[in-house]
Amino acid sequence: MTELISEELPTTRPNPFDPPTELTGIRDKARISRLEFADGHLGWLVTGHHQVREILGSPKFTNDPGSHHLPDKRRQVDDSDTKRKVEPGMFLSQDPPDHTRLRKMLQGQFTVRRMNQLSEWIGTIVDDQLKHLRTFDGHADLVKEFALPVPSLVICALLGVDYDEKHRFQEDTAKMLSLDTPVKEAMAAFERIQEFMRELIARKKASPGGDDMISDLLATGEPTDEEASNMAMLLLLAGHETTANMLGIGTFTLLQHPDQLKILRDEPEVIDNAVEELMRYLSIIHFGPLRTATEDVEIDGHLIKAGDTVMMHIPVANRDPEKFPGNPEELDLRRPATGHVAFGHGIQQLARIEMRIAFAKLFQEFPDLRLDVAPEEVPLRTNMGIYGVHSLPVAWSA
Ligand code: HEM
């Protein structure tokens, strides 16, 4: 059976951790449904796990933002000056062969040496931020003092960006990701970060030889300057907001599930799987990804026609009982959670390492960490493309 969703896509969550109940109900009736997009386009909503995997891996869909219809009116562009276009080097929105070429270029930079070096840096950055947290005398906002700075410092170290210049990207990133920001303002924020990245590339070219990924990438002579600055921008944005939100809402989740937190404390070896399970359970990318068919394609008996836009719903797909049998609605740190699609089809090893180190050390160093407000008072990021908590007031015995 195929459901037709012509009302606005449900976004109200029954509680901070579960996706909208209506969407879970839709998945249980039909893993592929028709969805009316904000401009009236009749496309598709995909809520089944294996269907999401199939579409993300299929060459018959494009990721070109100019081809997509949008599900949310607030992101609609009706003026040709602001038409969404692909930026060279923003390979998240590119198709092969450019996507393959740029991704390969970048993968060459994720060497074993650099990943080992990074694990060491991450340990030091986390320790320093935990020391900083201690200075707050028993009460602090965990997002501001820990969850946001840790991944921001890590990505800055990786890319060779001076963290003291965080004012040039943190606020603008938040502006870009807020669904309430008018499109033109979001684009202006994008352009400001782009300018910062262009300056960074120019500085690195003027004094080559830095021990960071962008310097090494430039030394290969492979990317154009425009590609290099957009790749740096993609990594800077993708590398700090997502992980920051996982750390924020992941901590909230563990504090609200004391039985699971006890498992994490008593069985430290569970940490790798715990991170996968938190990723699966929380699935913080709550809109999209989107793809548009470039030719007719049949998925699960449904004919998706060339030009049709498909919106995948990762939080609901990651709780598909066909993939995670038993109790997919429950958080279970011991469940084998690999195979989730919370990273789309990408492999974000860096995010995994950061979360493993950050969660493990946070709960070791602050064994009696607790919420400092009632759970209903924690402000949720329902208005942002990336879900999480705006702040997380916590307390501990100083
Ligand atoms: C918890 C953290 C993270 C989550 C939930 C997450 C989620 C995602 C998702 C869902 C996609 C696929 C989007 C699509 O196909 O349209 C993606 C792609 C991507 N992410 Fe992340 N990500 C995280 C951390 C990171 C980090 C730390 C980095 C950077 C170092 C990063 C860099 C990228 C890049 C470069 C892509 C594009 C991959 C490609 O197109 O081949 N992400 N991420």
Short mmCIF file of C-alpha atoms and ligand atoms in Angstrom, two decimals:
data_model
loop_
_atom_site.label_atom_id
_atom_site.label_comp_id
_atom_site.label_asym_id
_atom_site.label_seq_id
_atom_site.Cartn_x
_atom_site.Cartn_y
_atom_site.Cartn_z
CA MET A 1 0.00 0.00 0.00
CA THR A 2 1.23 3.55 -0.74
CA GLU A 3 0.31 6.41 1.55
CA LEU A 4 -0.11 9.96 0.22
CA ILE A 5 1.16 12.72 2.48
CA SER A 6 -0.16 16.02 1.19
CA GLU A 7 -0.19 17.93 4.48
CA GLU A 8 3.02 19.42 5.83
CA LEU A 9 5.41 16.67 6.84
CA PRO A 10 4.87 15.86 10.55
CA THR A 11 7.72 17.23 12.64
CA THR A 12 6.30 17.15 16.18
CA ARG A 13 8.11 14.62 18.31
CA PRO A 14 6.29 12.80 21.14
CA ASN A 15 9.36 13.26 23.36
CA PRO A 16 12.93 14.54 22.83
CA PHE A 17 14.29 11.23 21.55
CA ASP A 18 11.66 9.67 19.28
CA PRO A 19 10.80 10.73 15.72
CA PRO A 20 7.24 11.93 14.97
CA THR A 21 4.80 9.10 15.77
CA GLU A 22 2.86 9.67 12.51
CA LEU A 23 6.00 8.96 10.49
CA THR A 24 6.67 5.71 12.32
CA GLY A 25 3.05 4.76 11.54
CA ILE A 26 3.58 5.62 7.86
CA ARG A 27 6.72 3.46 7.71
CA ASP A 28 4.86 0.53 9.24
CA LYS A 29 2.20 0.80 6.51
CA ALA A 30 4.44 1.67 3.55
CA ARG A 31 8.20 2.10 3.47
CA ILE A 32 7.88 4.17 0.29
CA SER A 33 5.04 6.72 0.14
CA ARG A 34 4.03 9.62 -2.07
CA LEU A 35 4.89 13.02 -0.62
CA GLU A 36 3.69 16.41 -1.81
CA PHE A 37 6.60 18.85 -1.67
CA ALA A 38 6.29 22.55 -0.76
CA ASP A 39 6.00 23.62 -4.44
CA GLY A 40 3.28 21.02 -5.16
CA HIS A 41 5.69 18.47 -6.74
CA LEU A 42 4.47 14.93 -6.13
CA GLY A 43 7.58 13.06 -5.03
CA TRP A 44 8.36 10.33 -2.52
CA LEU A 45 9.04 9.78 1.15
CA VAL A 46 11.24 6.81 2.01
CA THR A 47 11.16 5.51 5.57
CA GLY A 48 12.43 1.92 5.20
CA HIS A 49 16.04 1.08 6.05
CA HIS A 50 17.00 -1.03 3.07
CA GLN A 51 15.19 1.29 0.67
CA VAL A 52 17.23 4.25 2.03
CA ARG A 53 20.46 2.29 1.54
CA GLU A 54 19.45 1.32 -1.98
CA ILE A 55 18.70 4.90 -3.02
CA LEU A 56 21.85 6.34 -1.42
CA GLY A 57 23.94 3.78 -3.30
CA SER A 58 22.15 4.08 -6.65
CA PRO A 59 23.75 5.95 -9.59
CA LYS A 60 20.25 6.63 -10.93
CA PHE A 61 19.74 9.51 -8.48
CA THR A 62 21.45 12.90 -8.45
CA ASN A 63 22.46 14.89 -5.43
CA ASP A 64 22.53 18.19 -7.33
CA PRO A 65 20.67 20.67 -5.09
CA GLY A 66 19.37 22.49 -8.19
CA SER A 67 17.36 19.38 -9.15
CA HIS A 68 15.64 18.84 -5.81
CA HIS A 69 12.16 19.96 -4.83
CA LEU A 70 12.12 20.91 -1.15
CA PRO A 71 9.82 19.53 1.52
CA ASP A 72 9.92 22.65 3.68
CA LYS A 73 8.38 25.94 2.48
CA ARG A 74 10.87 27.93 4.52
CA ARG A 75 13.71 26.79 2.25
CA GLN A 76 11.87 27.54 -0.98
CA VAL A 77 13.76 29.85 -3.38
CA ASP A 78 11.53 31.82 -5.73
CA ASP A 79 14.03 34.26 -7.07
CA SER A 80 16.55 33.38 -9.75
CA ASP A 81 19.38 35.41 -8.10
CA THR A 82 19.38 33.00 -5.20
CA LYS A 83 18.98 29.78 -7.16
CA ARG A 84 20.78 26.89 -5.51
CA LYS A 85 23.85 25.94 -7.48
CA VAL A 86 26.62 23.41 -6.95
CA GLU A 87 29.85 24.90 -5.70
CA PRO A 88 32.97 23.16 -7.11
CA GLY A 89 34.51 21.19 -4.26
CA MET A 90 31.27 20.90 -2.21
CA PHE A 91 31.29 17.25 -3.05
CA LEU A 92 28.45 16.44 -0.65
CA SER A 93 26.21 17.92 -3.38
CA GLN A 94 28.06 16.56 -6.38
CA ASP A 95 27.69 13.42 -8.46
CA PRO A 96 30.38 11.21 -10.01
CA PRO A 97 32.82 11.73 -11.64
CA ASP A 98 33.54 14.96 -9.66
CA HIS A 99 32.31 13.41 -6.42
CA THR A 100 34.59 10.39 -6.85
CA ARG A 101 37.61 12.52 -7.80
CA LEU A 102 37.24 14.92 -4.85
CA ARG A 103 36.45 12.21 -2.35
CA LYS A 104 39.50 10.25 -3.41
CA MET A 105 41.64 13.36 -3.06
CA LEU A 106 40.40 13.78 0.48
CA GLN A 107 40.62 10.13 1.41
CA GLY A 108 44.31 10.29 0.52
CA GLN A 109 44.62 12.78 3.40
CA PHE A 110 43.04 10.51 6.03
CA THR A 111 46.27 8.56 6.48
CA VAL A 112 46.86 6.15 9.38
CA ARG A 113 49.50 8.59 10.67
CA ARG A 114 47.02 11.46 10.67
CA MET A 115 44.25 9.40 12.30
CA ASN A 116 46.64 8.27 15.07
CA GLN A 117 47.81 11.83 15.54
CA LEU A 118 44.17 12.91 15.68
CA SER A 119 43.23 10.38 18.36
CA GLU A 120 46.01 11.80 20.50
CA TRP A 121 44.89 15.39 19.85
CA ILE A 122 41.28 14.50 20.56
CA GLY A 123 42.29 12.96 23.92
CA THR A 124 44.15 16.15 24.85
CA ILE A 125 41.37 18.45 23.60
CA VAL A 126 38.75 16.48 25.58
CA ASP A 127 40.91 16.51 28.75
CA ASP A 128 41.43 20.27 28.44
CA GLN A 129 37.72 20.91 27.92
CA LEU A 130 36.86 18.74 30.94
CA LYS A 131 39.31 20.77 33.05
CA HIS A 132 37.61 23.90 31.72
CA LEU A 133 34.21 22.44 32.73
CA ARG A 134 35.49 21.91 36.29
CA THR A 135 36.14 25.65 36.64
CA PHE A 136 32.37 26.19 36.61
CA ASP A 137 31.87 25.08 40.18
CA GLY A 138 29.23 22.42 39.77
CA HIS A 139 26.90 23.98 37.16
CA ALA A 140 27.39 24.63 33.44
CA ASP A 141 25.84 24.47 30.00
CA LEU A 142 27.38 21.32 28.56
CA VAL A 143 26.76 22.41 24.95
CA LYS A 144 28.57 25.72 25.30
CA GLU A 145 31.46 24.49 27.44
CA PHE A 146 32.05 21.00 26.06
CA ALA A 147 29.89 19.59 23.23
CA LEU A 148 30.44 22.49 20.79
CA PRO A 149 34.09 23.36 21.56
CA VAL A 150 35.42 19.78 21.35
CA PRO A 151 34.55 19.06 17.69
CA SER A 152 35.23 22.67 16.70
CA LEU A 153 38.74 22.48 18.16
CA VAL A 154 39.31 19.08 16.52
CA ILE A 155 38.23 20.15 13.03
CA CYS A 156 40.23 23.38 13.35
CA ALA A 157 43.34 21.37 14.29
CA LEU A 158 42.77 19.00 11.38
CA LEU A 159 42.26 21.75 8.82
CA GLY A 160 44.79 24.20 10.20
CA VAL A 161 42.19 26.87 11.07
CA ASP A 162 42.96 29.15 14.02
CA TYR A 163 40.28 28.37 16.67
CA ASP A 164 40.48 31.98 17.85
CA GLU A 165 38.74 32.80 14.58
CA LYS A 166 35.69 30.70 15.51
CA HIS A 167 33.54 33.87 15.38
CA ARG A 168 34.03 33.65 11.60
CA PHE A 169 32.19 30.33 11.26
CA GLN A 170 30.27 29.19 14.38
CA GLU A 171 27.45 31.73 14.42
CA ASP A 172 27.08 31.73 10.64
CA THR A 173 26.89 27.93 10.61
CA ALA A 174 24.04 28.07 13.15
CA LYS A 175 22.32 30.73 11.02
CA MET A 176 22.63 28.61 7.88
CA LEU A 177 21.24 25.55 9.59
CA SER A 178 18.26 27.26 11.21
CA LEU A 179 15.06 26.59 9.28
CA ASP A 180 13.81 29.97 10.50
CA THR A 181 16.57 31.92 8.74
CA PRO A 182 15.26 33.52 5.52
CA VAL A 183 16.96 31.98 2.47
CA LYS A 184 18.81 35.19 1.53
CA GLU A 185 20.26 35.53 5.03
CA ALA A 186 21.31 31.88 5.04
CA MET A 187 23.07 32.46 1.74
CA ALA A 188 24.81 35.57 3.05
CA ALA A 189 26.07 33.52 6.02
CA PHE A 190 27.29 30.85 3.59
CA GLU A 191 29.15 33.47 1.57
CA ARG A 192 30.84 34.91 4.67
CA ILE A 193 32.21 31.49 5.63
CA GLN A 194 33.22 30.94 2.01
CA GLU A 195 35.19 34.19 2.09
CA PHE A 196 36.92 33.11 5.31
CA MET A 197 37.91 29.84 3.62
CA ARG A 198 39.21 31.67 0.53
CA GLU A 199 41.42 33.78 2.81
CA LEU A 200 42.60 30.60 4.54
CA ILE A 201 43.64 29.02 1.23
CA ALA A 202 45.43 32.21 0.17
CA ARG A 203 47.31 32.33 3.51
CA LYS A 204 48.33 28.67 3.24
CA LYS A 205 49.51 29.13 -0.31
CA ALA A 206 51.56 32.16 0.75
CA SER A 207 53.29 30.16 3.51
CA PRO A 208 53.21 26.49 2.51
CA GLY A 209 54.41 23.53 4.58
CA GLY A 210 51.93 23.65 7.51
CA ASP A 211 51.27 20.35 9.31
CA ASP A 212 47.56 20.17 8.53
CA MET A 213 45.26 18.56 6.04
CA ILE A 214 44.58 21.63 3.90
CA SER A 215 48.32 22.41 3.53
CA ASP A 216 48.92 18.80 2.48
CA LEU A 217 45.98 18.88 0.08
CA LEU A 218 47.30 22.07 -1.54
CA ALA A 219 50.79 20.54 -1.76
CA THR A 220 49.39 17.78 -4.02
CA GLY A 221 48.56 20.48 -6.57
CA GLU A 222 45.35 18.58 -7.36
CA PRO A 223 42.46 20.82 -6.29
CA THR A 224 41.84 24.24 -7.81
CA ASP A 225 41.79 27.07 -5.25
CA GLU A 226 38.01 27.19 -5.44
CA GLU A 227 37.72 23.45 -4.90
CA ALA A 228 40.16 23.58 -1.99
CA SER A 229 38.29 26.39 -0.23
CA ASN A 230 34.90 24.71 -0.70
CA MET A 231 36.24 21.35 0.47
CA ALA A 232 37.67 23.04 3.55
CA MET A 233 34.31 24.71 4.12
CA LEU A 234 32.39 21.44 3.77
CA LEU A 235 34.67 19.75 6.30
CA LEU A 236 34.54 22.69 8.68
CA LEU A 237 30.73 22.78 8.69
CA ALA A 238 30.06 19.04 8.49
CA GLY A 239 32.80 18.39 11.01
CA HIS A 240 31.65 20.49 13.95
CA GLU A 241 27.85 20.94 14.05
CA THR A 242 26.91 17.29 13.63
CA THR A 243 29.30 15.88 16.22
CA ALA A 244 28.53 18.74 18.63
CA ASN A 245 24.85 17.90 18.48
CA MET A 246 25.47 14.20 18.96
CA LEU A 247 27.52 14.98 22.07
CA GLY A 248 24.83 17.33 23.42
CA ILE A 249 21.72 15.24 22.84
CA GLY A 250 23.67 12.00 23.41
CA THR A 251 24.54 13.16 26.94
CA PHE A 252 20.90 14.19 27.54
CA THR A 253 19.78 10.74 26.34
CA LEU A 254 22.19 8.89 28.63
CA LEU A 255 21.20 11.01 31.63
CA GLN A 256 17.55 10.15 30.93
CA HIS A 257 18.34 6.41 30.57
CA PRO A 258 20.20 5.63 33.83
CA ASP A 259 20.13 1.85 33.19
CA GLN A 260 22.02 2.41 29.91
CA LEU A 261 24.42 4.88 31.49
CA LYS A 262 25.20 2.23 34.11
CA ILE A 263 26.12 -0.20 31.30
CA LEU A 264 28.48 2.40 29.84
CA ARG A 265 30.09 2.93 33.26
CA ASP A 266 30.33 -0.74 34.23
CA GLU A 267 31.41 -2.09 30.83
CA PRO A 268 33.80 0.43 29.26
CA GLU A 269 34.41 -1.96 26.37
CA VAL A 270 30.82 -1.27 25.20
CA ILE A 271 31.81 2.26 24.09
CA ASP A 272 32.31 1.55 20.36
CA ASN A 273 28.90 -0.06 20.06
CA ALA A 274 27.33 2.53 22.38
CA VAL A 275 28.32 5.27 19.95
CA GLU A 276 26.77 3.35 17.02
CA GLU A 277 23.59 2.77 19.02
CA LEU A 278 23.34 6.43 20.04
CA MET A 279 23.84 7.39 16.38
CA ARG A 280 21.10 4.96 15.31
CA TYR A 281 18.67 5.86 18.08
CA LEU A 282 19.05 9.63 17.75
CA SER A 283 19.71 10.01 14.00
CA ILE A 284 20.13 13.76 14.25
CA ILE A 285 19.75 14.58 10.52
CA HIS A 286 15.98 14.91 10.72
CA PHE A 287 15.29 16.31 7.24
CA GLY A 288 16.65 14.41 4.28
CA PRO A 289 18.90 13.58 2.62
CA LEU A 290 17.20 14.34 -0.69
CA ARG A 291 17.89 12.76 -4.06
CA THR A 292 16.27 13.27 -7.47
CA ALA A 293 15.91 10.43 -10.00
CA THR A 294 17.80 11.02 -13.27
CA GLU A 295 16.04 8.14 -14.99
CA ASP A 296 13.05 5.93 -14.22
CA VAL A 297 13.93 3.51 -11.45
CA GLU A 298 11.97 0.83 -9.67
CA ILE A 299 12.50 0.52 -5.93
CA ASP A 300 10.53 -2.10 -4.05
CA GLY A 301 7.88 -2.30 -6.75
CA HIS A 302 7.40 1.50 -6.96
CA LEU A 303 8.22 3.28 -10.21
CA ILE A 304 10.14 6.45 -9.33
CA LYS A 305 10.17 8.55 -12.49
CA ALA A 306 13.03 10.67 -13.82
CA GLY A 307 12.72 14.11 -12.16
CA ASP A 308 10.96 12.81 -9.03
CA THR A 309 12.51 13.99 -5.76
CA VAL A 310 12.83 11.52 -2.92
CA MET A 311 13.11 12.53 0.69
CA MET A 312 14.62 9.91 2.97
CA HIS A 313 13.76 9.96 6.66
CA ILE A 314 16.78 8.68 8.51
CA PRO A 315 15.43 8.69 12.11
CA VAL A 316 12.49 6.50 11.12
CA ALA A 317 14.55 4.26 8.79
CA ASN A 318 17.04 3.65 11.60
CA ARG A 319 14.24 2.20 13.71
CA ASP A 320 12.96 -0.11 10.99
CA PRO A 321 12.19 -3.46 12.69
CA GLU A 322 13.13 -5.26 9.46
CA LYS A 323 16.74 -4.15 10.04
CA PHE A 324 16.79 -3.94 13.84
CA PRO A 325 14.46 -6.66 15.08
CA GLY A 326 13.21 -6.86 18.66
CA ASN A 327 12.83 -3.43 20.15
CA PRO A 328 14.17 -0.82 17.70
CA GLU A 329 12.31 1.94 19.58
CA GLU A 330 14.44 1.32 22.68
CA LEU A 331 17.96 2.51 23.39
CA ASP A 332 20.04 -0.61 23.98
CA LEU A 333 23.79 -0.01 24.12
CA ARG A 334 24.46 -3.73 23.79
CA ARG A 335 22.44 -4.12 20.55
CA PRO A 336 24.61 -4.70 17.47
CA ALA A 337 23.82 -1.32 15.89
CA THR A 338 26.17 -1.30 12.92
CA GLY A 339 24.57 -0.91 9.52
CA HIS A 340 22.53 2.15 10.59
CA VAL A 341 22.27 4.97 8.04
CA ALA A 342 22.82 7.91 10.42
CA PHE A 343 25.89 8.91 8.39
CA GLY A 344 24.03 8.41 5.12
CA HIS A 345 26.42 6.42 3.01
CA GLY A 346 29.49 8.27 4.24
CA ILE A 347 32.02 6.87 6.68
CA GLN A 348 32.77 9.45 9.32
CA GLN A 349 35.58 7.77 11.23
CA LEU A 350 36.57 11.08 12.77
CA ALA A 351 33.14 11.61 14.35
CA ARG A 352 33.24 8.08 15.77
CA ILE A 353 36.65 8.57 17.38
CA GLU A 354 35.58 11.92 18.84
CA MET A 355 32.39 10.54 20.33
CA ARG A 356 34.06 7.45 21.80
CA ILE A 357 36.70 9.52 23.56
CA ALA A 358 34.37 12.36 24.59
CA PHE A 359 31.53 10.23 26.07
CA ALA A 360 33.92 7.83 27.83
CA LYS A 361 35.99 10.58 29.45
CA LEU A 362 32.99 12.80 30.31
CA PHE A 363 31.28 10.11 32.38
CA GLN A 364 34.57 8.91 33.94
CA GLU A 365 35.53 12.40 35.05
CA PHE A 366 32.04 13.46 36.13
CA PRO A 367 30.50 10.28 37.57
CA ASP A 368 27.57 12.10 39.14
CA LEU A 369 26.77 14.34 36.17
CA ARG A 370 23.04 15.16 36.18
CA LEU A 371 20.53 17.48 34.55
CA ASP A 372 20.28 20.87 36.25
CA VAL A 373 16.74 21.58 34.97
CA ALA A 374 13.60 19.50 34.48
CA PRO A 375 13.91 17.43 31.25
CA GLU A 376 11.01 19.34 29.67
CA GLU A 377 12.98 22.56 30.06
CA VAL A 378 15.86 21.43 27.84
CA PRO A 379 15.48 23.49 24.62
CA LEU A 380 15.28 21.17 21.60
CA ARG A 381 16.57 22.01 18.12
CA THR A 382 13.29 21.29 16.36
CA ASN A 383 13.84 24.38 14.17
CA MET A 384 17.25 23.28 12.87
CA GLY A 385 18.26 21.01 9.99
CA ILE A 386 20.40 19.12 12.48
CA TYR A 387 18.53 18.03 15.59
CA GLY A 388 19.92 18.18 19.10
CA VAL A 389 19.68 20.50 22.10
CA HIS A 390 20.37 24.23 22.05
CA SER A 391 21.78 24.00 25.56
CA LEU A 392 22.11 21.34 28.26
CA PRO A 393 22.30 22.71 31.82
CA VAL A 394 24.11 20.08 33.90
CA ALA A 395 25.29 19.84 37.50
CA TRP A 396 27.85 17.75 39.43
CA SER A 397 29.37 17.66 42.90
CA ALA A 398 32.10 20.27 42.76
C1 HEM B 1 27.75 12.64 14.34
C2 HEM B 1 28.26 13.21 13.37
C3 HEM B 1 27.83 13.17 11.92
C4 HEM B 1 26.63 12.87 11.33
C5 HEM B 1 25.32 12.48 11.99
C6 HEM B 1 26.83 12.99 9.89
C7 HEM B 1 25.85 12.73 8.95
C8 HEM B 1 26.05 12.73 7.59
C9 HEM B 1 25.09 12.33 6.59
C10 HEM B 1 23.66 11.84 6.85
C11 HEM B 1 25.68 12.46 5.38
C12 HEM B 1 25.07 12.11 4.01
C13 HEM B 1 24.40 13.26 3.38
C14 HEM B 1 23.91 12.94 1.98
O1 HEM B 1 24.20 11.87 1.47
O2 HEM B 1 23.19 13.76 1.41
C15 HEM B 1 27.02 12.97 5.60
C16 HEM B 1 27.94 13.25 4.60
C17 HEM B 1 29.16 13.83 4.85
N1 HEM B 1 29.73 14.13 6.07
FE1 HEM B 1 28.94 13.77 7.85
N2 HEM B 1 28.12 13.39 9.66
C18 HEM B 1 28.77 13.51 10.87
C19 HEM B 1 30.07 13.89 11.10
C20 HEM B 1 30.94 14.31 10.12
C21 HEM B 1 32.30 14.77 10.35
C22 HEM B 1 33.02 14.85 11.71
C23 HEM B 1 32.80 15.12 9.13
C24 HEM B 1 34.14 15.70 8.75
C25 HEM B 1 35.25 15.39 9.06
C26 HEM B 1 31.76 14.87 8.14
C27 HEM B 1 31.90 15.06 6.79
C28 HEM B 1 30.99 14.65 5.86
C29 HEM B 1 31.25 14.73 4.43
C30 HEM B 1 32.52 15.24 3.77
C31 HEM B 1 30.11 14.19 3.79
C32 HEM B 1 29.90 14.01 2.30
C33 HEM B 1 30.31 12.61 1.96
C34 HEM B 1 30.12 12.32 0.51
O3 HEM B 1 29.27 12.94 -0.17
O4 HEM B 1 30.83 11.45 0.03
N3 HEM B 1 30.66 14.39 8.79
N4 HEM B 1 27.23 13.12 6.96
#
